[in-house]
Amino acid sequence: MTVARELRGVTRAPWRRPSGLRSPRCRTLASAAAPAPSQAADGAWRRSLLSGKTLPTLKTDAAASITASEALLVRGGLVQKSSAGIYNFLPMGYRVLEKLERLVARHMDGVPGAERVRMAQLLPAHTWRTTGRLAADADAGQPSEKMMLRDRKNALFLLAPTHEEEVTSMLAGHTLSPRTLPKRLYQISLKFRDELRTRGGLLRSREFLMKDLYSFDVDAAAAQASYAAVMAGYEALWTALGIAPKRVAADNGEMGGTTSDEYHLLSPVGEDTLVVCPSCDHAAIATDGAAIAIDIAAPADGTAAAAAATTTTPATAASALCAQCGTPFDRAAHTHRAIEVGHLFDLGTRYSVPLGATYTDAAGRAVPAHMGSYGIGVTRLMAALLELGHAAAAAAAAAAPASATTAAPNRAYWPEAVAPYRVALAAVPAGGSGADDAVAAATRRVFEAITAAVPALAGDVLVDDRRGRRFGEKMSDLELIGVPYIVILGKRFLASGQAEVRVQKLGPGHTIVSETHHVAEADLPAYFARVLAAAP
Amino acid sequence: MTVARELRGVTRAPWRRPSGLRSPRCRTLASAAAPAPSQAADGAWRRSLLSGKTLPTLKTDAAASITASEALLVRGGLVQKSSAGIYNFLPMGYRVLEKLERLVARHMDGVPGAERVRMAQLLPAHTWRTTGRLAADADAGQPSEKMMLRDRKNALFLLAPTHEEEVTSMLAGHTLSPRTLPKRLYQISLKFRDELRTRGGLLRSREFLMKDLYSFDVDAAAAQASYAAVMAGYEALWTALGIAPKRVAADNGEMGGTTSDEYHLLSPVGEDTLVVCPSCDHAAIATDGAAIAIDIAAPADGTAAAAAATTTTPATAASALCAQCGTPFDRAAHTHRAIEVGHLFDLGTRYSVPLGATYTDAAGRAVPAHMGSYGIGVTRLMAALLELGHAAAAAAAAAAPASATTAAPNRAYWPEAVAPYRVALAAVPAGGSGADDAVAAATRRVFEAITAAVPALAGDVLVDDRRGRRFGEKMSDLELIGVPYIVILGKRFLASGQAEVRVQKLGPGHTIVSETHHVAEADLPAYFARVLAAAP
Ligand SMILES: [Zn+2]
Ligand SMILES: [Zn+2]
């Protein structure tokens, strides 16, 4: 009784809202009458208890105008807004970000010759003037996307929006030779852009985490090998995440150089527009207005059907003709919004010439390195994964109208590799304090058994040990943050020795995996060993 | 012959120096005639090869005016200056930084209830105005240590110099209760301070990496438990690094609050001054001029001798009287320069009152949380470790004058846990290409054997596969970056089957471990298994 009253007290506590801040209610923070840990209780167990964690999930529905990912991030207590377009990552959100960052790093480390670095965030303006990317008007304080400041000695700095100038200057300070090339340097670090219009939480923010890799090669042909190697790393990363972004040829724009590709995830909240051939899946960026991008786009990989576009009747604004397979199709029906999550740029010598990043060839001549630049928006990808899961869940609900209740996002569907925790053990009320004690003991037993049998799970199991919470409350919290494997330990488990395992996650091909398994307690370690073994 | 000429060509290549940048020569980058990897060569092997890595060690002596750590960082190609007080971390330097960051994180995760977060770097100025730490003159553009900018909508932001305001605002947005406290949130992130005078490379820089933890408790007594828990985490971290910083009671200064402690490493290049009792090792910060800090300092742990100072004759400026053990001593002889590497502040309600971070007590009243703030300068600690190793090596050389050649730092002595690589396999010329091939084959064999037997070594072994380099060149590069275990594989190894292992590192108690072991090839896996088992 005391417990219930105090919990209600928490929920009813006044809700302060300091200016400029969202105000999540910490309704899941109370540890009430959690079982007293024995002296021998090890740190792994204590660190797994939800009762000691910060999970300020919101009960209120998010405003309808925000995207599904923003709603899930804020309502799930993963992030909290600091200023417009600038977010703090709370513990649950930090876990996802760190997992995603490590996964990206692992795949960049897999690119032959790639080395990780960490470049400055405060960049000297003079190199940007040298490349022509910092105009005089910027110095005069004109508003732009570049965030700049002057130090106490009046020197001008940019808060890094990207690092082409910095990495090129850095390597220009080294003596390079054909034997020391290629260089493939990458980092995962913050970038800053003063977006006029921020939106969608992490989809377009002013302070965001990015993986950027820069390659330096002896010539264009060698640079193509770097380009291909990074592209292979990207493809491996997408596979590990179980996602399939569309690769499209793109315009280099302000970056300079000649060749570029982008990876886009189709999503109704995306800011770009793709036309996708219904026959061969070839995709192209839709240029503005009536222009017909897809039938003038170069084939993505130089194979097949390049000639098709030239030998058939020109397409009209309403119809398109695939540049890759030659199939004509209804343009409007195959136009999609998309979120850019990665890009590759062949920069040529756009930066190496002005900044003097040259190598010495066999004849002793200084030759500018041929460069490439390759980015993945890590925080944007985090949001895009939530958008994918939300869209897939909505599609699944639409296909099964009896259960169609998912208009508002109530659950995050992460790819298993980046969920805040892979497994949750939900100790649910079993109908009396004696039974609840038995559940608590069983929960501890299961925790010890699965983490002993599968050491890789250590640190990745969340134990919902909170007492005084109903089954539905626990499930809704664990689902909102998106734990893919929820093991229900309650009355039925005590009676049968069988745990119900609810599996819900974003599976390969942008589909929702939603399954329920009944697993005997003794089989749980082997069950999770299989789960880990199947993980990419 | 061709190889040697080309290498000379590399060394003689013109040395470009773009304005504002240091210019390391990449003299160790050439892979010359490295053995062609077989198709089955795995990624672990390829990723270990020094020939493919960026190691722009400098041959030139660093300017005499810089500190040993700056010289080692720059000459070893670990960092490269971007602007005054702002550094890029090159691959070898990034490895050290990442290892140190993970070690710090592991020990903060060991603090009960600690949760990792990531707060914004661009902080809204309004919360700093609320706490009074941003004066009106700062808005008017007066030079200060705070780096600030206005966005395109003219809103003022600080580039985070610290995060008390941000974390307090963040938690003020949550509904807290006695059951949800304590909160212990930490992050490892960049901080920015426009130091008037930067110095010593990473010892005092304008952009630096810091671990900061913030605690929120119901009252002062509970806050003391948070304070003690973080202090225990610090002590465990120092132990893992094998270092023993002096803990001193300190002044809270601008941070507000009442109690604070600092951790200092004694070093001639430090900017602080400590007086250390020669009898009991009690340390205190020497206040400016003739003030006698140590005999007025409170005992560090409240034990013993507190009364001593009051019962004996007052000390003079030239003599000191230990507040802890009562021993009188010569003040000047026991005054040392020191580098602050960590601090703990009891902040009281200095921030929670103005920013409204309150919890609701049992009576329904809003009570401000009692806060603490705890920092470790991660990049500064990295430099301080180099200073410790340099001083220890100089002391060892002074004690053995026959080998006293270490005036200029030619070797980094890292604690084993944070060296860029733990082990290097140096394939050295064996007197002919046939013998060199045999060395290359043996090197691969040793690599496979030790990484198979000790999986934790994977990724931590650097193979100096460079051909055309003399023994001395290889050793000087591997020593300059500070690899603690260098396995020499050359002519003698081929003849005897015994590898020479040179161990050089910073050991516990700020002493240099310098040993040479002769290990049979078959015993190398067991040798390194023991090394790893002994690592903290
Ligand atoms: Zn097609
Ligand atoms: Zn003493």
PDB file of N, CA and C in Angstrom, chain B residues 50-117:
ATOM      1  N   LEU B  50      52.761  -2.316 -39.870  1.00  0.00           N
ATOM      2  CA  LEU B  50      53.180  -0.924 -39.746  1.00  0.00           C
ATOM      3  C   LEU B  50      53.350  -0.274 -41.111  1.00  0.00           C
ATOM      4  N   SER B  51      53.694  -1.076 -42.102  1.00  0.00           N
ATOM      5  CA  SER B  51      53.925  -0.489 -43.431  1.00  0.00           C
ATOM      6  C   SER B  51      52.681   0.220 -43.963  1.00  0.00           C
ATOM      7  N   GLY B  52      51.515  -0.161 -43.493  1.00  0.00           N
ATOM      8  CA  GLY B  52      50.297   0.478 -43.989  1.00  0.00           C
ATOM      9  C   GLY B  52      49.775   1.560 -43.071  1.00  0.00           C
ATOM     10  N   LYS B  53      50.555   1.908 -42.072  1.00  0.00           N
ATOM     11  CA  LYS B  53      50.039   2.841 -41.077  1.00  0.00           C
ATOM     12  C   LYS B  53      50.677   4.227 -41.182  1.00  0.00           C
ATOM     13  N   THR B  54      49.936   5.195 -40.667  1.00  0.00           N
ATOM     14  CA  THR B  54      50.421   6.569 -40.655  1.00  0.00           C
ATOM     15  C   THR B  54      51.206   6.807 -39.381  1.00  0.00           C
ATOM     16  N   LEU B  55      52.495   6.936 -39.528  1.00  0.00           N
ATOM     17  CA  LEU B  55      53.369   7.134 -38.365  1.00  0.00           C
ATOM     18  C   LEU B  55      54.386   8.198 -38.741  1.00  0.00           C
ATOM     19  N   PRO B  56      53.966   9.439 -38.768  1.00  0.00           N
ATOM     20  CA  PRO B  56      54.853  10.500 -39.241  1.00  0.00           C
ATOM     21  C   PRO B  56      55.800  10.952 -38.148  1.00  0.00           C
ATOM     22  N   THR B  57      56.704  10.052 -37.719  1.00  0.00           N
ATOM     23  CA  THR B  57      57.649  10.449 -36.681  1.00  0.00           C
ATOM     24  C   THR B  57      58.611  11.486 -37.242  1.00  0.00           C
ATOM     25  N   LEU B  58      59.007  12.391 -36.384  1.00  0.00           N
ATOM     26  CA  LEU B  58      59.883  13.492 -36.795  1.00  0.00           C
ATOM     27  C   LEU B  58      61.319  13.166 -36.442  1.00  0.00           C
ATOM     28  N   LYS B  59      62.238  13.437 -37.377  1.00  0.00           N
ATOM     29  CA  LYS B  59      63.651  13.234 -37.060  1.00  0.00           C
ATOM     30  C   LYS B  59      64.214  14.431 -36.305  1.00  0.00           C
ATOM     31  N   THR B  60      63.660  15.589 -36.609  1.00  0.00           N
ATOM     32  CA  THR B  60      64.211  16.789 -35.992  1.00  0.00           C
ATOM     33  C   THR B  60      63.905  16.810 -34.508  1.00  0.00           C
ATOM     34  N   ASP B  61      64.803  17.370 -33.754  1.00  0.00           N
ATOM     35  CA  ASP B  61      64.533  17.549 -32.336  1.00  0.00           C
ATOM     36  C   ASP B  61      63.486  18.639 -32.177  1.00  0.00           C
ATOM     37  N   ALA B  62      62.625  18.419 -31.230  1.00  0.00           N
ATOM     38  CA  ALA B  62      61.619  19.443 -30.981  1.00  0.00           C
ATOM     39  C   ALA B  62      62.286  20.639 -30.313  1.00  0.00           C
ATOM     40  N   ALA B  63      61.643  21.751 -30.419  1.00  0.00           N
ATOM     41  CA  ALA B  63      62.195  22.962 -29.798  1.00  0.00           C
ATOM     42  C   ALA B  63      62.368  22.726 -28.301  1.00  0.00           C
ATOM     43  N   ALA B  64      63.420  23.280 -27.757  1.00  0.00           N
ATOM     44  CA  ALA B  64      63.753  23.019 -26.359  1.00  0.00           C
ATOM     45  C   ALA B  64      62.708  23.593 -25.414  1.00  0.00           C
ATOM     46  N   SER B  65      61.948  24.566 -25.883  1.00  0.00           N
ATOM     47  CA  SER B  65      61.024  25.255 -24.980  1.00  0.00           C
ATOM     48  C   SER B  65      59.769  24.448 -24.684  1.00  0.00           C
ATOM     49  N   ILE B  66      59.525  23.404 -25.449  1.00  0.00           N
ATOM     50  CA  ILE B  66      58.274  22.692 -25.205  1.00  0.00           C
ATOM     51  C   ILE B  66      58.485  21.598 -24.181  1.00  0.00           C
ATOM     52  N   THR B  67      57.385  21.106 -23.634  1.00  0.00           N
ATOM     53  CA  THR B  67      57.487  20.074 -22.602  1.00  0.00           C
ATOM     54  C   THR B  67      57.826  18.733 -23.236  1.00  0.00           C
ATOM     55  N   ALA B  68      58.259  17.800 -22.385  1.00  0.00           N
ATOM     56  CA  ALA B  68      58.588  16.458 -22.874  1.00  0.00           C
ATOM     57  C   ALA B  68      57.381  15.805 -23.520  1.00  0.00           C
ATOM     58  N   SER B  69      56.207  15.991 -22.916  1.00  0.00           N
ATOM     59  CA  SER B  69      55.025  15.332 -23.487  1.00  0.00           C
ATOM     60  C   SER B  69      54.686  15.906 -24.849  1.00  0.00           C
ATOM     61  N   GLU B  70      54.783  17.218 -24.985  1.00  0.00           N
ATOM     62  CA  GLU B  70      54.489  17.809 -26.288  1.00  0.00           C
ATOM     63  C   GLU B  70      55.487  17.296 -27.323  1.00  0.00           C
ATOM     64  N   ALA B  71      56.769  17.248 -26.935  1.00  0.00           N
ATOM     65  CA  ALA B  71      57.788  16.765 -27.859  1.00  0.00           C
ATOM     66  C   ALA B  71      57.498  15.333 -28.295  1.00  0.00           C
ATOM     67  N   LEU B  72      57.150  14.485 -27.333  1.00  0.00           N
ATOM     68  CA  LEU B  72      56.881  13.081 -27.661  1.00  0.00           C
ATOM     69  C   LEU B  72      55.627  12.932 -28.510  1.00  0.00           C
ATOM     70  N   LEU B  73      54.603  13.704 -28.197  1.00  0.00           N
ATOM     71  CA  LEU B  73      53.348  13.603 -28.945  1.00  0.00           C
ATOM     72  C   LEU B  73      53.537  14.039 -30.387  1.00  0.00           C
ATOM     73  N   VAL B  74      54.296  15.127 -30.566  1.00  0.00           N
ATOM     74  CA  VAL B  74      54.476  15.661 -31.922  1.00  0.00           C
ATOM     75  C   VAL B  74      55.518  14.848 -32.679  1.00  0.00           C
ATOM     76  N   ARG B  75      56.654  14.571 -32.035  1.00  0.00           N
ATOM     77  CA  ARG B  75      57.702  13.818 -32.726  1.00  0.00           C
ATOM     78  C   ARG B  75      57.274  12.395 -33.017  1.00  0.00           C
ATOM     79  N   GLY B  76      56.486  11.816 -32.119  1.00  0.00           N
ATOM     80  CA  GLY B  76      56.015  10.454 -32.335  1.00  0.00           C
ATOM     81  C   GLY B  76      54.860  10.368 -33.327  1.00  0.00           C
ATOM     82  N   GLY B  77      54.416  11.520 -33.822  1.00  0.00           N
ATOM     83  CA  GLY B  77      53.308  11.502 -34.785  1.00  0.00           C
ATOM     84  C   GLY B  77      51.999  11.094 -34.136  1.00  0.00           C
ATOM     85  N   LEU B  78      51.849  11.369 -32.854  1.00  0.00           N
ATOM     86  CA  LEU B  78      50.590  11.032 -32.188  1.00  0.00           C
ATOM     87  C   LEU B  78      49.552  12.131 -32.375  1.00  0.00           C
ATOM     88  N   VAL B  79      50.026  13.359 -32.338  1.00  0.00           N
ATOM     89  CA  VAL B  79      49.113  14.479 -32.570  1.00  0.00           C
ATOM     90  C   VAL B  79      49.771  15.456 -33.537  1.00  0.00           C
ATOM     91  N   GLN B  80      48.962  16.324 -34.091  1.00  0.00           N
ATOM     92  CA  GLN B  80      49.465  17.359 -34.988  1.00  0.00           C
ATOM     93  C   GLN B  80      48.679  18.629 -34.679  1.00  0.00           C
ATOM     94  N   LYS B  81      49.396  19.720 -34.523  1.00  0.00           N
ATOM     95  CA  LYS B  81      48.732  20.954 -34.135  1.00  0.00           C
ATOM     96  C   LYS B  81      47.872  21.483 -35.271  1.00  0.00           C
ATOM     97  N   SER B  82      46.654  21.900 -34.956  1.00  0.00           N
ATOM     98  CA  SER B  82      45.792  22.549 -35.944  1.00  0.00           C
ATOM     99  C   SER B  82      45.894  24.066 -35.777  1.00  0.00           C
ATOM    100  N   SER B  83      45.662  24.542 -34.562  1.00  0.00           N
ATOM    101  CA  SER B  83      45.847  25.960 -34.219  1.00  0.00           C
ATOM    102  C   SER B  83      46.464  25.971 -32.821  1.00  0.00           C
ATOM    103  N   ALA B  84      46.784  27.140 -32.333  1.00  0.00           N
ATOM    104  CA  ALA B  84      47.364  27.224 -30.984  1.00  0.00           C
ATOM    105  C   ALA B  84      46.420  26.563 -29.980  1.00  0.00           C
ATOM    106  N   GLY B  85      46.919  25.558 -29.287  1.00  0.00           N
ATOM    107  CA  GLY B  85      46.109  24.906 -28.261  1.00  0.00           C
ATOM    108  C   GLY B  85      45.026  23.995 -28.793  1.00  0.00           C
ATOM    109  N   ILE B  86      45.062  23.690 -30.076  1.00  0.00           N
ATOM    110  CA  ILE B  86      44.042  22.834 -30.692  1.00  0.00           C
ATOM    111  C   ILE B  86      44.755  21.783 -31.540  1.00  0.00           C
ATOM    112  N   TYR B  87      44.489  20.524 -31.267  1.00  0.00           N
ATOM    113  CA  TYR B  87      45.242  19.428 -31.877  1.00  0.00           C
ATOM    114  C   TYR B  87      44.358  18.437 -32.633  1.00  0.00           C
ATOM    115  N   ASN B  88      44.933  17.906 -33.705  1.00  0.00           N
ATOM    116  CA  ASN B  88      44.354  16.733 -34.362  1.00  0.00           C
ATOM    117  C   ASN B  88      45.061  15.492 -33.819  1.00  0.00           C
ATOM    118  N   PHE B  89      44.295  14.452 -33.571  1.00  0.00           N
ATOM    119  CA  PHE B  89      44.872  13.181 -33.135  1.00  0.00           C
ATOM    120  C   PHE B  89      45.090  12.297 -34.351  1.00  0.00           C
ATOM    121  N   LEU B  90      46.342  12.000 -34.636  1.00  0.00           N
ATOM    122  CA  LEU B  90      46.692  11.086 -35.717  1.00  0.00           C
ATOM    123  C   LEU B  90      46.449   9.649 -35.236  1.00  0.00           C
ATOM    124  N   PRO B  91      46.526   8.669 -36.150  1.00  0.00           N
ATOM    125  CA  PRO B  91      46.118   7.306 -35.770  1.00  0.00           C
ATOM    126  C   PRO B  91      46.768   6.762 -34.493  1.00  0.00           C
ATOM    127  N   MET B  92      48.081   6.930 -34.336  1.00  0.00           N
ATOM    128  CA  MET B  92      48.720   6.385 -33.130  1.00  0.00           C
ATOM    129  C   MET B  92      48.231   7.116 -31.883  1.00  0.00           C
ATOM    130  N   GLY B  93      48.061   8.408 -31.988  1.00  0.00           N
ATOM    131  CA  GLY B  93      47.582   9.182 -30.851  1.00  0.00           C
ATOM    132  C   GLY B  93      46.127   8.862 -30.539  1.00  0.00           C
ATOM    133  N   TYR B  94      45.340   8.645 -31.584  1.00  0.00           N
ATOM    134  CA  TYR B  94      43.939   8.308 -31.353  1.00  0.00           C
ATOM    135  C   TYR B  94      43.804   6.990 -30.589  1.00  0.00           C
ATOM    136  N   ARG B  95      44.703   6.050 -30.913  1.00  0.00           N
ATOM    137  CA  ARG B  95      44.653   4.759 -30.210  1.00  0.00           C
ATOM    138  C   ARG B  95      44.867   4.935 -28.702  1.00  0.00           C
ATOM    139  N   VAL B  96      45.840   5.756 -28.339  1.00  0.00           N
ATOM    140  CA  VAL B  96      46.091   6.000 -26.912  1.00  0.00           C
ATOM    141  C   VAL B  96      44.870   6.673 -26.277  1.00  0.00           C
ATOM    142  N   LEU B  97      44.376   7.698 -26.965  1.00  0.00           N
ATOM    143  CA  LEU B  97      43.238   8.440 -26.425  1.00  0.00           C
ATOM    144  C   LEU B  97      42.029   7.534 -26.241  1.00  0.00           C
ATOM    145  N   GLU B  98      41.773   6.679 -27.221  1.00  0.00           N
ATOM    146  CA  GLU B  98      40.618   5.793 -27.140  1.00  0.00           C
ATOM    147  C   GLU B  98      40.776   4.789 -25.994  1.00  0.00           C
ATOM    148  N   LYS B  99      41.997   4.252 -25.838  1.00  0.00           N
ATOM    149  CA  LYS B  99      42.218   3.309 -24.738  1.00  0.00           C
ATOM    150  C   LYS B  99      42.023   3.991 -23.384  1.00  0.00           C
ATOM    151  N   LEU B 100      42.535   5.200 -23.288  1.00  0.00           N
ATOM    152  CA  LEU B 100      42.400   5.927 -22.030  1.00  0.00           C
ATOM    153  C   LEU B 100      40.934   6.260 -21.767  1.00  0.00           C
ATOM    154  N   GLU B 101      40.232   6.677 -22.817  1.00  0.00           N
ATOM    155  CA  GLU B 101      38.805   6.995 -22.679  1.00  0.00           C
ATOM    156  C   GLU B 101      38.024   5.768 -22.205  1.00  0.00           C
ATOM    157  N   ARG B 102      38.331   4.612 -22.786  1.00  0.00           N
ATOM    158  CA  ARG B 102      37.604   3.402 -22.386  1.00  0.00           C
ATOM    159  C   ARG B 102      37.933   2.985 -20.959  1.00  0.00           C
ATOM    160  N   LEU B 103      39.188   3.181 -20.575  1.00  0.00           N
ATOM    161  CA  LEU B 103      39.582   2.836 -19.209  1.00  0.00           C
ATOM    162  C   LEU B 103      38.858   3.752 -18.213  1.00  0.00           C
ATOM    163  N   VAL B 104      38.794   5.032 -18.547  1.00  0.00           N
ATOM    164  CA  VAL B 104      38.078   5.972 -17.685  1.00  0.00           C
ATOM    165  C   VAL B 104      36.596   5.576 -17.624  1.00  0.00           C
ATOM    166  N   ALA B 105      36.014   5.269 -18.777  1.00  0.00           N
ATOM    167  CA  ALA B 105      34.595   4.897 -18.813  1.00  0.00           C
ATOM    168  C   ALA B 105      34.337   3.643 -17.981  1.00  0.00           C
ATOM    169  N   ARG B 106      35.245   2.671 -18.095  1.00  0.00           N
ATOM    170  CA  ARG B 106      35.049   1.428 -17.341  1.00  0.00           C
ATOM    171  C   ARG B 106      35.006   1.719 -15.845  1.00  0.00           C
ATOM    172  N   HIS B 107      35.871   2.621 -15.398  1.00  0.00           N
ATOM    173  CA  HIS B 107      35.891   2.903 -13.966  1.00  0.00           C
ATOM    174  C   HIS B 107      34.730   3.787 -13.534  1.00  0.00           C
ATOM    175  N   MET B 108      34.227   4.602 -14.414  1.00  0.00           N
ATOM    176  CA  MET B 108      33.027   5.367 -14.070  1.00  0.00           C
ATOM    177  C   MET B 108      31.807   4.440 -14.088  1.00  0.00           C
ATOM    178  N   ASP B 109      31.766   3.481 -15.007  1.00  0.00           N
ATOM    179  CA  ASP B 109      30.674   2.502 -15.002  1.00  0.00           C
ATOM    180  C   ASP B 109      30.686   1.684 -13.718  1.00  0.00           C
ATOM    181  N   GLY B 110      31.845   1.599 -13.101  1.00  0.00           N
ATOM    182  CA  GLY B 110      31.951   0.868 -11.841  1.00  0.00           C
ATOM    183  C   GLY B 110      31.419   1.645 -10.639  1.00  0.00           C
ATOM    184  N   VAL B 111      31.139   2.921 -10.809  1.00  0.00           N
ATOM    185  CA  VAL B 111      30.530   3.710  -9.726  1.00  0.00           C
ATOM    186  C   VAL B 111      29.052   3.320  -9.647  1.00  0.00           C
ATOM    187  N   PRO B 112      28.597   2.821  -8.492  1.00  0.00           N
ATOM    188  CA  PRO B 112      27.200   2.353  -8.412  1.00  0.00           C
ATOM    189  C   PRO B 112      26.213   3.409  -8.916  1.00  0.00           C
ATOM    190  N   GLY B 113      25.335   2.982  -9.815  1.00  0.00           N
ATOM    191  CA  GLY B 113      24.302   3.880 -10.310  1.00  0.00           C
ATOM    192  C   GLY B 113      24.748   4.838 -11.395  1.00  0.00           C
ATOM    193  N   ALA B 114      26.022   4.808 -11.765  1.00  0.00           N
ATOM    194  CA  ALA B 114      26.477   5.748 -12.796  1.00  0.00           C
ATOM    195  C   ALA B 114      25.897   5.373 -14.156  1.00  0.00           C
ATOM    196  N   GLU B 115      25.480   6.383 -14.901  1.00  0.00           N
ATOM    197  CA  GLU B 115      24.939   6.180 -16.244  1.00  0.00           C
ATOM    198  C   GLU B 115      25.627   7.152 -17.191  1.00  0.00           C
ATOM    199  N   ARG B 116      25.957   6.653 -18.376  1.00  0.00           N
ATOM    200  CA  ARG B 116      26.655   7.503 -19.332  1.00  0.00           C
ATOM    201  C   ARG B 116      25.656   8.248 -20.213  1.00  0.00           C
ATOM    202  N   VAL B 117      25.939   9.499 -20.460  1.00  0.00           N
ATOM    203  CA  VAL B 117      25.091  10.328 -21.311  1.00  0.00           C
ATOM    204  C   VAL B 117      26.001  11.069 -22.288  1.00  0.00           C
TER     205      VAL B 117
END
